Tab-separated table of C-alpha atoms in Angstrom:
chain	number	residue	atom	x	y	z
L	276	MET	CA	0.655	-48.283	46.535
L	277	LYS	CA	1.740	-45.630	44.054
L	278	THR	CA	4.994	-44.014	44.903
L	279	GLU	CA	6.873	-41.451	42.835
L	280	ASP	CA	9.360	-44.170	42.020
L	281	TRP	CA	6.706	-46.448	40.584
L	282	LYS	CA	5.213	-43.584	38.592
L	283	ALA	CA	8.637	-42.942	37.097
L	284	LYS	CA	9.097	-46.621	36.334
L	285	LEU	CA	5.660	-46.764	34.750
L	286	MET	CA	6.679	-43.944	32.409
L	287	ASP	CA	9.977	-45.638	31.635
L	288	TYR	CA	8.185	-48.880	30.836
L	289	LEU	CA	5.598	-47.099	28.724
L	290	TYR	CA	8.380	-45.640	26.588
L	291	ASP	CA	10.579	-48.737	26.787
L	292	GLU	CA	13.465	-46.977	28.506
L	293	LEU	CA	14.130	-49.583	31.223
L	294	ASN	CA	17.085	-51.883	31.065
L	295	SER	CA	16.371	-55.597	30.937
L	296	THR	CA	16.651	-56.147	34.722
L	297	GLU	CA	14.402	-53.239	35.568
L	298	LYS	CA	11.978	-54.275	32.882
L	299	LYS	CA	11.741	-57.804	34.247
L	300	ALA	CA	11.198	-56.533	37.774
L	301	PHE	CA	8.502	-54.151	36.600
L	302	GLU	CA	6.684	-56.877	34.633
L	303	GLU	CA	6.677	-59.064	37.738
L	304	GLU	CA	5.131	-56.207	39.673
L	305	LEU	CA	2.551	-55.776	36.907
L	306	ALA	CA	1.595	-59.421	37.195
L	307	ARG	CA	1.098	-58.996	40.906
L	308	ASN	CA	-0.630	-55.613	40.803
L	309	PRO	CA	-3.786	-55.504	38.607
L	310	GLU	CA	-4.390	-51.868	39.493
L	311	LEU	CA	-0.997	-50.914	38.067
L	312	LYS	CA	-1.663	-53.021	34.978
L	313	GLU	CA	-4.988	-51.328	34.428
L	314	GLU	CA	-3.358	-47.931	34.728
L	315	LEU	CA	-0.662	-48.939	32.263
L	316	ASN	CA	-3.294	-50.119	29.791
L	317	SER	CA	-5.254	-46.898	30.091
L	318	PHE	CA	-2.070	-44.893	29.490
L	319	ARG	CA	-1.288	-47.036	26.463
L	320	THR	CA	-4.757	-46.341	25.141
L	321	SER	CA	-4.223	-42.608	25.542
L	322	LYS	CA	-0.811	-42.925	23.941
L	323	ASP	CA	-2.256	-44.815	20.981
L	324	VAL	CA	-4.892	-42.123	20.519
L	325	MET	CA	-2.289	-39.371	20.680
L	326	GLU	CA	0.018	-41.204	18.257
L	327	ASN	CA	-2.667	-40.966	15.599
L	328	TRP	CA	-2.340	-37.189	15.455
L	329	GLU	CA	0.117	-36.497	12.659
L	330	ASP	CA	2.380	-33.501	12.397
L	331	GLU	CA	1.521	-30.433	10.352
L	332	LYS	CA	3.477	-30.459	7.110
L	333	VAL	CA	5.478	-27.243	7.040
L	334	SER	CA	8.758	-26.044	5.643
L	335	ALA	CA	11.015	-23.159	6.628
L	336	PRO	CA	9.633	-19.784	5.495
L	337	PRO	CA	11.160	-18.185	2.364
L	338	PHE	CA	13.088	-15.708	4.544
L	339	PHE	CA	15.261	-18.490	5.882
L	340	ASN	CA	15.734	-20.089	2.476
L	341	VAL	CA	16.705	-16.774	0.889
L	342	GLN	CA	19.095	-16.048	3.692
L	343	GLN	CA	20.508	-19.525	3.281
L	344	SER	CA	21.128	-19.189	-0.462
L	345	GLU	CA	22.504	-15.658	-0.129
L	346	GLU	CA	24.791	-16.717	2.634
L	347	ARG	CA	25.937	-19.767	0.681
L	348	ASN	CA	26.825	-17.496	-2.202
L	349	SER	CA	28.542	-14.942	-0.001
L	350	SER	CA	30.984	-17.555	1.313
L	351	GLN	CA	32.342	-17.954	-2.209
L	352	ASN	CA	32.330	-14.260	-3.057
L	353	GLY	CA	36.095	-13.758	-2.643
L	354	LEU	CA	36.983	-16.600	-4.977
L	355	LYS	CA	34.330	-15.493	-7.452
L	356	TRP	CA	35.721	-11.939	-7.543
L	357	PHE	CA	39.264	-13.169	-8.023
L	358	LEU	CA	38.250	-15.486	-10.867
L	359	SER	CA	36.202	-12.739	-12.521
L	360	ILE	CA	39.115	-10.281	-12.487
L	361	ALA	CA	41.534	-12.948	-13.732
L	362	ALA	CA	39.183	-13.853	-16.585
L	363	SER	CA	38.762	-10.189	-17.541
L	364	LEU	CA	42.538	-9.649	-17.616
L	365	LEU	CA	43.012	-12.768	-19.741
L	366	ILE	CA	40.402	-11.589	-22.253
L	367	LEU	CA	42.089	-8.155	-22.438
L	368	MET	CA	45.499	-9.722	-22.994
L	369	VAL	CA	44.198	-11.988	-25.772
L	370	ALA	CA	42.392	-9.073	-27.415
L	371	ALA	CA	45.564	-6.917	-27.165
L	372	LYS	CA	47.593	-9.666	-28.789
L	373	PHE	CA	45.222	-10.013	-31.729
L	374	THR	CA	44.713	-6.310	-32.290
L	375	GLY	CA	48.416	-5.471	-31.886
L	376	LEU	CA	47.747	-3.110	-29.025
L	377	GLU	CA	50.778	-1.111	-27.993
L	378	VAL	CA	50.817	1.202	-25.042
L	379	SER	CA	53.736	3.510	-24.303
L	380	ASN	CA	54.432	6.305	-21.868
L	381	LYS	CA	57.587	8.335	-22.565
L	382	GLY	CA	58.567	11.933	-22.828
L	383	GLY	CA	55.383	13.025	-21.059
L	384	GLU	CA	53.283	11.340	-23.767
L	385	PHE	CA	50.905	8.447	-23.169
L	386	ARG	CA	50.191	6.579	-26.407
L	387	ILE	CA	47.865	3.735	-27.263
L	388	ALA	CA	48.256	2.190	-30.708
L	389	LEU	CA	46.214	-0.566	-32.335
L	390	GLY	CA	47.990	-2.656	-35.004
L	391	GLN	CA	50.708	-0.140	-35.960
L	392	GLN	CA	52.652	2.343	-33.929
L	393	MET	CA	51.949	5.980	-34.725
L	394	GLN	CA	54.655	7.921	-36.572
L	395	THR	CA	55.484	10.888	-34.422
L	396	GLU	CA	57.275	12.694	-37.290
L	397	ASN	CA	53.993	13.231	-39.047
L	398	GLN	CA	52.452	14.791	-36.025
L	399	LEU	CA	51.459	18.426	-36.204
L	400	LYS	CA	53.292	21.032	-34.172
L	401	LYS	CA	51.727	23.419	-31.754
L	402	ASN	CA	52.027	26.441	-34.106
L	403	ASP	CA	50.440	24.476	-36.954
L	404	ILE	CA	47.571	23.516	-34.709
L	405	GLU	CA	47.166	27.134	-33.552
L	406	GLN	CA	47.249	28.306	-37.179
L	407	MET	CA	44.662	25.683	-38.111
L	408	VAL	CA	42.486	26.682	-35.211
L	409	SER	CA	42.765	30.418	-36.006
L	410	ASN	CA	42.045	29.732	-39.705
L	411	ALA	CA	39.092	27.613	-38.771
L	412	LEU	CA	37.848	30.322	-36.412
L	413	ALA	CA	38.314	33.031	-39.099
L	414	ASN	CA	36.459	30.905	-41.648
L	415	TYR	CA	33.784	30.264	-39.128
L	416	GLU	CA	33.430	33.978	-38.292
L	417	GLU	CA	33.288	34.847	-42.001
L	418	LYS	CA	30.668	32.232	-42.558
L	419	ILE	CA	28.720	33.541	-39.598
L	420	ASP	CA	28.949	37.151	-40.917
L	421	THR	CA	27.771	36.087	-44.359
L	422	GLU	CA	24.922	34.185	-42.868
L	423	ARG	CA	24.086	37.140	-40.618
L	424	GLU	CA	24.089	39.586	-43.604
L	425	GLY	CA	21.912	37.234	-45.625
L	426	ASN	CA	19.532	36.920	-42.706
L	427	ARG	CA	19.418	40.727	-42.268
L	428	GLN	CA	18.576	41.276	-45.944
L	429	GLU	CA	15.959	38.616	-45.856
L	430	LEU	CA	14.516	40.163	-42.741
L	431	GLU	CA	14.395	43.675	-44.266
L	432	LYS	CA	12.815	42.344	-47.430
L	433	TYR	CA	10.300	40.496	-45.408
L	434	LEU	CA	9.553	43.590	-43.283
L	435	ALA	CA	9.104	45.765	-46.428
L	436	GLN	CA	6.749	43.226	-47.920
L	437	GLN	CA	4.830	43.022	-44.721
L	438	SER	CA	4.647	46.828	-44.462
L	439	GLN	CA	3.384	47.129	-48.057
L	440	GLN	CA	0.824	44.454	-47.463
L	441	ASN	CA	-0.289	46.141	-44.264
L	442	LYS	CA	-0.667	49.529	-46.039
L	443	GLN	CA	-2.742	47.987	-48.799
L	444	LEU	CA	-4.792	46.211	-46.259
L	445	ILE	CA	-5.389	49.422	-44.249
L	446	ASN	CA	-6.229	51.453	-47.408
L	447	ARG	CA	-8.674	48.867	-48.579
L	448	TYR	CA	-10.207	48.763	-45.172
L	449	MET	CA	-10.451	52.601	-45.005
L	450	ALA	CA	-12.033	52.805	-48.507
L	451	ASN	CA	-14.567	50.208	-47.570
L	452	LEU	CA	-15.221	52.030	-44.318
L	453	GLN	CA	-15.676	55.352	-46.160
L	454	GLU	CA	-18.069	53.880	-48.697
L	455	SER	CA	-20.092	52.275	-46.025
L	456	ASN	CA	-20.156	55.559	-44.046
L	457	VAL	CA	-21.350	57.497	-47.097
L	458	ASP	CA	-24.075	54.998	-47.758
L	459	MET	CA	-25.025	55.042	-44.139
L	460	MET	CA	-25.120	58.877	-44.000
L	461	GLN	CA	-27.172	59.109	-47.206
L	462	THR	CA	-29.634	56.663	-45.921
L	463	TYR	CA	-29.741	58.524	-42.622
L	464	TRP	CA	-30.368	61.910	-44.222
L	465	LYS	CA	-33.016	60.524	-46.509
L	466	GLU	CA	-34.779	58.881	-43.621
L	467	SER	CA	-34.368	62.020	-41.513
L	468	ASN	CA	-35.746	64.281	-44.268
L	469	GLU	CA	-38.771	62.142	-44.713
L	470	GLN	CA	-39.421	62.042	-41.014
L	471	GLN	CA	-38.948	65.843	-40.702
L	472	GLN	CA	-41.282	66.475	-43.622
L	473	VAL	CA	-43.973	64.348	-42.076
L	474	TYR	CA	-43.411	66.057	-38.757
L	475	THR	CA	-43.572	69.582	-40.285
L	476	GLU	CA	-46.759	68.796	-42.151
L	477	LYS	CA	-48.293	67.458	-39.008
L	478	LEU	CA	-47.092	70.528	-37.113
L	479	LEU	CA	-48.535	72.928	-39.692
L	480	THR	CA	-51.862	71.121	-39.646
L	481	ASN	CA	-51.952	71.333	-35.878
L	482	PHE	CA	-50.912	75.037	-35.991
L	483	ALA	CA	-53.671	75.911	-38.481
L	484	GLY	CA	-56.186	74.210	-36.189
L	485	TYR	CA	-54.798	76.115	-33.248
L	486	ILE	CA	-54.988	79.467	-35.076
L	487	GLU	CA	-58.569	78.794	-36.143
L	488	GLU	CA	-59.520	77.928	-32.597
L	489	GLN	CA	-57.759	81.047	-31.280
L	490	ARG	CA	-59.549	83.307	-33.824
L	491	LYS	CA	-62.864	81.795	-32.878
L	492	GLU	CA	-62.187	82.425	-29.201
L	493	ASP	CA	-61.078	86.041	-29.917
L	494	MET	CA	-64.220	86.693	-31.937
L	495	ASP	CA	-66.366	85.369	-29.127
L	496	TYR	CA	-64.541	87.619	-26.730
L	497	LEU	CA	-65.015	90.676	-29.002
L	498	PHE	CA	-68.712	89.961	-29.397
L	499	ALA	CA	-69.062	89.649	-25.630
L	500	LYS	CA	-67.237	92.951	-25.123
L	501	MET	CA	-69.282	94.735	-27.709
L	502	GLU	CA	-72.502	93.506	-26.099
L	503	LEU	CA	-71.202	94.732	-22.751
L	504	MET	CA	-70.356	98.134	-24.284
L	505	GLU	CA	-73.836	98.396	-25.775
L	506	SER	CA	-75.420	97.650	-22.422
L	507	ASP	CA	-73.136	100.208	-20.780
L	508	LYS	CA	-74.103	102.789	-23.392
L	509	ASP	CA	-77.807	102.217	-22.715
L	510	LEU	CA	-77.216	102.550	-19.032
L	511	PHE	CA	-75.220	105.740	-19.598
L	512	LYS	CA	-78.063	107.100	-21.687
L	513	ILE	CA	-80.492	106.416	-18.882
L	514	GLU	CA	-78.268	107.963	-16.315
L	515	THR	CA	-77.619	110.920	-18.535
L	516	GLY	CA	-81.366	111.398	-18.998
L	517	GLN	CA	-81.913	111.121	-15.286
L	518	MET	CA	-79.185	113.664	-14.658
L	519	ILE	CA	-80.654	116.012	-17.218
L	520	ASN	CA	-84.070	115.646	-15.672
L	521	SER	CA	-82.596	116.222	-12.270
L	522	LEU	CA	-80.797	119.332	-13.445
L	523	ALA	CA	-83.908	120.575	-15.120
L	524	SER	CA	-85.975	120.098	-11.988
L	525	ASN	CA	-83.392	121.840	-9.873
L	526	GLN	CA	-83.309	124.806	-12.200
L	527	GLN	CA	-87.056	125.105	-12.088
L	528	GLU	CA	-87.039	125.099	-8.317
L	529	GLU	CA	-84.411	127.844	-8.216
L	530	GLN	CA	-86.361	129.868	-10.565
L	531	ALA	CA	-89.385	129.485	-8.306
L	532	TYR	CA	-87.579	131.171	-5.490
N	4	MET	CA	12.807	-40.418	16.108
N	5	TYR	CA	13.202	-37.203	14.187
N	6	ALA	CA	16.039	-35.094	12.964
N	7	VAL	CA	19.452	-36.498	13.608
N	8	GLN	CA	21.953	-34.058	15.002
N	9	LYS	CA	24.805	-33.329	12.715
N	10	GLU	CA	27.503	-32.165	15.043
N	11	ASP	CA	29.781	-30.965	12.266
N	12	LEU	CA	26.956	-28.829	10.906
N	13	ILE	CA	26.410	-27.393	14.382
N	14	SER	CA	30.140	-26.700	14.766
N	15	GLN	CA	30.160	-24.852	11.441
N	16	ALA	CA	27.094	-22.885	12.474
N	17	GLN	CA	28.889	-21.883	15.680
N	18	THR	CA	31.745	-20.419	13.662
N	19	GLY	CA	29.248	-18.094	11.996
N	20	ASP	CA	28.800	-20.138	8.810
N	21	THR	CA	25.409	-18.862	7.761
N	22	TYR	CA	24.993	-21.668	5.250
N	23	ALA	CA	25.262	-24.193	8.107
N	24	GLN	CA	22.816	-22.124	10.145
N	25	GLY	CA	20.433	-22.122	7.181
N	26	GLU	CA	20.707	-25.896	6.946
N	27	LEU	CA	19.900	-26.204	10.662
N	28	VAL	CA	16.840	-24.003	10.191
N	29	ARG	CA	15.671	-26.065	7.220
N	30	GLU	CA	16.142	-29.290	9.157
N	31	TRP	CA	14.655	-28.186	12.468
N	32	TYR	CA	11.889	-25.774	11.431
N	33	PRO	CA	9.146	-28.450	11.016
N	34	ARG	CA	9.960	-29.963	14.446
N	35	ILE	CA	10.011	-26.641	16.273
N	36	TYR	CA	6.873	-25.423	14.484
N	37	ASN	CA	4.973	-28.587	15.390
N	38	TYR	CA	6.084	-28.360	19.018
N	39	ALA	CA	4.819	-24.771	19.203
N	40	PHE	CA	1.658	-25.678	17.291
N	41	LYS	CA	0.784	-28.379	19.805
N	42	TYR	CA	1.726	-26.069	22.676
N	43	PHE	CA	-0.561	-23.217	21.535
N	44	GLY	CA	-3.060	-24.991	19.277
N	45	ASP	CA	-2.690	-21.968	16.978
N	46	ALA	CA	-0.831	-21.858	13.658
N	47	ASP	CA	-0.036	-18.120	13.757
N	48	LEU	CA	1.423	-18.242	17.238
N	49	ALA	CA	3.340	-21.398	16.341
N	50	SER	CA	4.812	-19.737	13.285
N	51	GLU	CA	5.763	-16.655	15.300
N	52	ALA	CA	7.373	-18.753	18.055
N	53	ALA	CA	9.296	-20.864	15.524
N	54	GLN	CA	10.682	-17.776	13.812
N	55	GLN	CA	11.702	-16.222	17.127
N	56	THR	CA	13.384	-19.491	18.073
N	57	PHE	CA	15.583	-19.482	14.996
N	58	ILE	CA	16.423	-15.818	15.369
N	59	ALA	CA	17.520	-16.591	18.947
N	60	MET	CA	19.435	-19.613	17.665
N	61	HIS	CA	21.262	-17.405	15.155
N	62	HIS	CA	22.321	-14.998	17.916
N	63	LYS	CA	23.178	-17.515	20.629
N	64	ILE	CA	24.518	-20.607	18.898
N	65	GLY	CA	28.064	-19.460	19.643
N	66	GLN	CA	27.303	-19.846	23.337
N	67	LEU	CA	26.424	-23.563	22.989
N	68	LYS	CA	29.270	-25.450	24.682
N	69	GLU	CA	28.489	-29.036	23.693
N	70	CYS	CA	27.284	-29.757	20.194
N	71	ASN	CA	25.589	-32.989	21.285
N	72	LYS	CA	23.313	-30.925	23.535
N	73	PHE	CA	21.934	-28.971	20.577
N	74	LYS	CA	18.599	-30.805	20.676
N	75	SER	CA	17.959	-30.022	24.349
N	76	TRP	CA	19.261	-26.497	23.823
N	77	ILE	CA	16.900	-25.630	20.982
N	78	TYR	CA	13.921	-27.091	22.887
N	79	THR	CA	14.930	-24.917	25.860
N	80	ILE	CA	14.773	-21.871	23.586
N	81	VAL	CA	11.424	-22.735	22.022
N	82	THR	CA	9.924	-23.611	25.418
N	83	ASN	CA	11.018	-20.274	26.880
N	84	ILE	CA	9.605	-18.436	23.879
N	85	CYS	CA	6.330	-20.380	24.121
N	86	ARG	CA	6.080	-19.481	27.807
N	87	GLN	CA	6.710	-15.786	27.021
N	88	GLU	CA	4.162	-15.783	24.212
N	89	SER	CA	1.697	-17.565	26.446
N	90	ARG	CA	2.082	-14.852	29.112
N	91	LYS	CA	1.643	-12.164	26.437
N	92	GLY	CA	-1.373	-14.029	25.118
N	93	LYS	CA	-3.088	-13.628	28.472
N	94	ARG	CA	-2.790	-9.843	28.093
N	95	HIS	CA	-3.396	-9.576	24.349
N	96	LYS	CA	-5.457	-11.833	22.210
N	97	TRP	CA	-4.119	-11.496	18.692
N	98	LEU	CA	-6.327	-12.278	15.745
N	99	SER	CA	-4.953	-12.898	12.285
N	100	PHE	CA	-6.721	-11.682	9.150
N	101	ASP	CA	-7.463	-15.316	8.320
N	102	GLN	CA	-9.493	-15.551	11.499
N	103	LEU	CA	-11.336	-12.283	10.833
N	104	LEU	CA	-12.222	-12.912	7.194
N	105	PRO	CA	-14.957	-15.400	6.352
N	106	LYS	CA	-13.618	-18.760	5.314
N	107	GLN	CA	-15.197	-19.369	1.946
N	108	GLU	CA	-14.122	-22.928	1.679
N	109	GLU	CA	-15.891	-23.758	4.917
N	110	GLU	CA	-19.082	-22.211	3.619
N	111	SER	CA	-19.048	-23.548	0.118
N	112	SER	CA	-17.395	-26.942	0.212
N	113	PRO	CA	-16.903	-29.858	2.563
N	114	ALA	CA	-13.651	-30.036	4.443
N	115	TRP	CA	-12.356	-33.010	2.500
N	116	GLU	CA	-12.217	-30.883	-0.669
N	117	ILE	CA	-9.444	-28.728	0.772
N	118	SER	CA	-7.251	-31.593	1.788
N	119	LYS	CA	-3.588	-30.747	1.593
N	120	GLN	CA	-1.506	-31.706	-1.389
N	121	GLY	CA	-0.063	-35.166	-0.988
N	122	GLU	CA	-2.811	-36.384	1.283
N	123	SER	CA	-4.706	-38.590	-1.071
N	124	ASN	CA	-7.368	-39.861	1.319
N	125	PRO	CA	-9.944	-37.146	1.999
N	126	GLU	CA	-11.654	-39.152	4.735
N	127	GLN	CA	-8.330	-39.650	6.489
N	128	THR	CA	-7.666	-35.917	6.240
N	129	TYR	CA	-11.054	-35.082	7.700
N	130	LEU	CA	-10.620	-37.515	10.586
N	131	GLN	CA	-7.108	-36.218	11.221
N	132	GLY	CA	-8.462	-32.699	11.438
N	133	GLU	CA	-11.189	-33.763	13.830
N	134	LEU	CA	-8.775	-35.741	16.033
N	135	GLY	CA	-6.318	-32.842	15.946
N	136	GLU	CA	-8.991	-30.437	17.166
N	137	ILE	CA	-9.944	-32.717	20.066
N	138	LEU	CA	-6.341	-33.345	21.090
N	139	THR	CA	-5.528	-29.623	20.837
N	140	LYS	CA	-8.463	-28.887	23.123
N	141	CYS	CA	-7.319	-31.537	25.603
N	142	LEU	CA	-3.687	-30.388	25.565
N	143	GLN	CA	-4.760	-26.823	26.274
N	144	GLN	CA	-6.426	-28.032	29.453
N	145	LEU	CA	-3.191	-29.499	30.823
N	146	SER	CA	-0.889	-27.351	32.914
N	147	LYS	CA	2.027	-25.805	31.017
N	148	ASP	CA	4.537	-28.100	32.744
N	149	GLN	CA	2.578	-31.231	31.886
N	150	ARG	CA	1.912	-30.052	28.335
N	151	GLU	CA	5.599	-29.332	27.648
N	152	VAL	CA	6.711	-32.744	28.887
N	153	LEU	CA	3.962	-34.620	27.089
N	154	ILE	CA	4.656	-32.933	23.730
N	155	MET	CA	8.419	-33.365	24.053
N	156	LYS	CA	8.097	-37.025	24.909
N	157	GLU	CA	5.150	-38.157	22.830
N	158	TYR	CA	5.531	-36.047	19.701
N	159	GLU	CA	9.159	-34.910	19.677
N	160	GLY	CA	10.578	-38.238	20.842
N	161	LEU	CA	13.087	-36.771	23.316
N	162	LYS	CA	14.679	-38.992	25.905
N	163	PHE	CA	13.840	-38.261	29.538
N	164	ARG	CA	17.424	-37.014	29.995
N	165	GLU	CA	17.048	-34.598	27.087
N	166	ILE	CA	13.737	-33.295	28.411
N	167	ALA	CA	15.284	-32.827	31.854
N	168	ASP	CA	18.157	-30.873	30.263
N	169	ALA	CA	15.808	-28.773	28.180
N	170	LEU	CA	13.581	-27.885	31.119
N	171	LYS	CA	16.417	-27.651	33.675
N	172	VAL	CA	14.713	-30.125	36.033
N	173	SER	CA	15.480	-33.626	37.222
N	174	GLU	CA	14.547	-36.724	35.235
N	175	ASN	CA	12.202	-37.852	38.019
N	176	THR	CA	10.387	-34.543	37.851
N	177	VAL	CA	9.958	-35.047	34.124
N	178	LYS	CA	8.580	-38.541	34.606
N	179	SER	CA	6.284	-37.373	37.384
N	180	ARG	CA	4.922	-34.564	35.222
N	181	LEU	CA	4.439	-36.992	32.367
N	182	TYR	CA	2.583	-39.406	34.636
N	183	TYR	CA	0.150	-36.697	35.726
N	184	ALA	CA	-0.152	-35.480	32.141
N	185	PHE	CA	-1.222	-38.994	31.082
N	186	SER	CA	-3.648	-39.296	34.010
N	187	HIS	CA	-5.205	-36.002	33.039
N	188	MET	CA	-5.315	-36.805	29.330
N	189	ARG	CA	-6.987	-40.130	30.012
N	190	LYS	CA	-9.858	-38.345	31.764
N	191	LEU	CA	-10.078	-35.619	29.127
N	192	LEU	CA	-10.190	-38.151	26.264
N	193	ALA	CA	-12.867	-40.145	28.080
N	194	LYS	CA	-14.855	-36.961	28.425
N	195	GLU	CA	-14.579	-36.456	24.659
N	196	ASN	CA	-15.624	-40.119	24.097
N	197	ILE	CA	-12.308	-40.861	22.412
N	198	THR	CA	-11.070	-44.383	23.023
N	199	GLU	CA	-8.530	-46.598	21.354
N	200	ASN	CA	-11.359	-48.509	19.691
N	201	SER	CA	-12.930	-45.398	18.214
N	202	VAL	CA	-9.617	-44.281	16.739
N	203	ARG	CA	-8.897	-47.746	15.311
N	204	TYR	CA	-12.388	-47.902	13.855
N	205	GLU	CA	-11.882	-44.551	12.209
N	206	ASN	CA	-8.555	-45.625	10.775
């Protein structure tokens, strides 16, 4: 019968975690209980199968490694800084020794000398320095004025040249323009004359035709009028005759009475 | 079976010595990763859980009272993280880009061609991969309690006392869970037609 105790013992035996007494007792029970033995064997089979599954081969991600190396370095940072500063000071001291470096600070003056100390007697005084500065400034101003005058003259000369060149250029341009205008006007007048002549001749020809036509029409009109006058004269003659006859007849009748 | 505890290293790590902590990470990362890998059957989740474990270790190692309990302590952390991730996993199914992109090597070449460096026997590599897939599938079908105990005992080589400490349960509970885990695994392996003979034949 499986009890929780036997299940626990079975697991202990499977993983060889029983002491010798317990192990012996369990093996005796196994010999007596084939069902338990069969179960143990089946578990061993499963265990053997599972044992064949190997682990994945992995290593810690780079983040952890970086952190590790940085942190390893940081633990020695203090010592490293101290050694660095000490080494720098040593190098400076050795260099100062070989170059004869002398540093002094007295009388409000801070001096650094390499090889030989500076002679203060040879130093310039404040007035000398001011004089030198004012001389240098005066020389500089004079130089600037000279340069400015030279530049002005050059500029004027350049402007005069440019002006002369511009005048010549304008004159030449105007002369060319005038010549071209004259040519153009001559050509225009010539062309215009010819065209007007042709036009006048054409106009005269047309006018002569018109006059001829007008004369012909006037003559026709005159002839028509004259014919009308002749017919009127004939009619007047007839009427006059009739009137004379009438008057004559009337006179005869009066005489009869 | 695996990494030996170095109590002086742990003591140094507790004082905030980050170099010692780095050494602990380097030493324990493969073990913790493989525990999580067998727990989830997923490399991305395993990697995530392992990293979270060591971040937690960095923050909490000062609270560890007994250095000789480091092994149980770190398995407590990784187990808690695995449980949390497992609960999250029920709500969100994360996919890595590797899963989304087509795997060219699978399409163009047999699996033995991509055997890992150092594994000289391609056939062995292939069979390992196949066995790993089957065992992963079987482990995923165990309850979380049974799976934790089985991995800790079978693959991590913890003593029953250490497992009991890690899981905050009694030793008998551990053994009982392990017993039922084996009973279940036996049936699952039989279902997959995996027997001792088949594994020996393959080897």
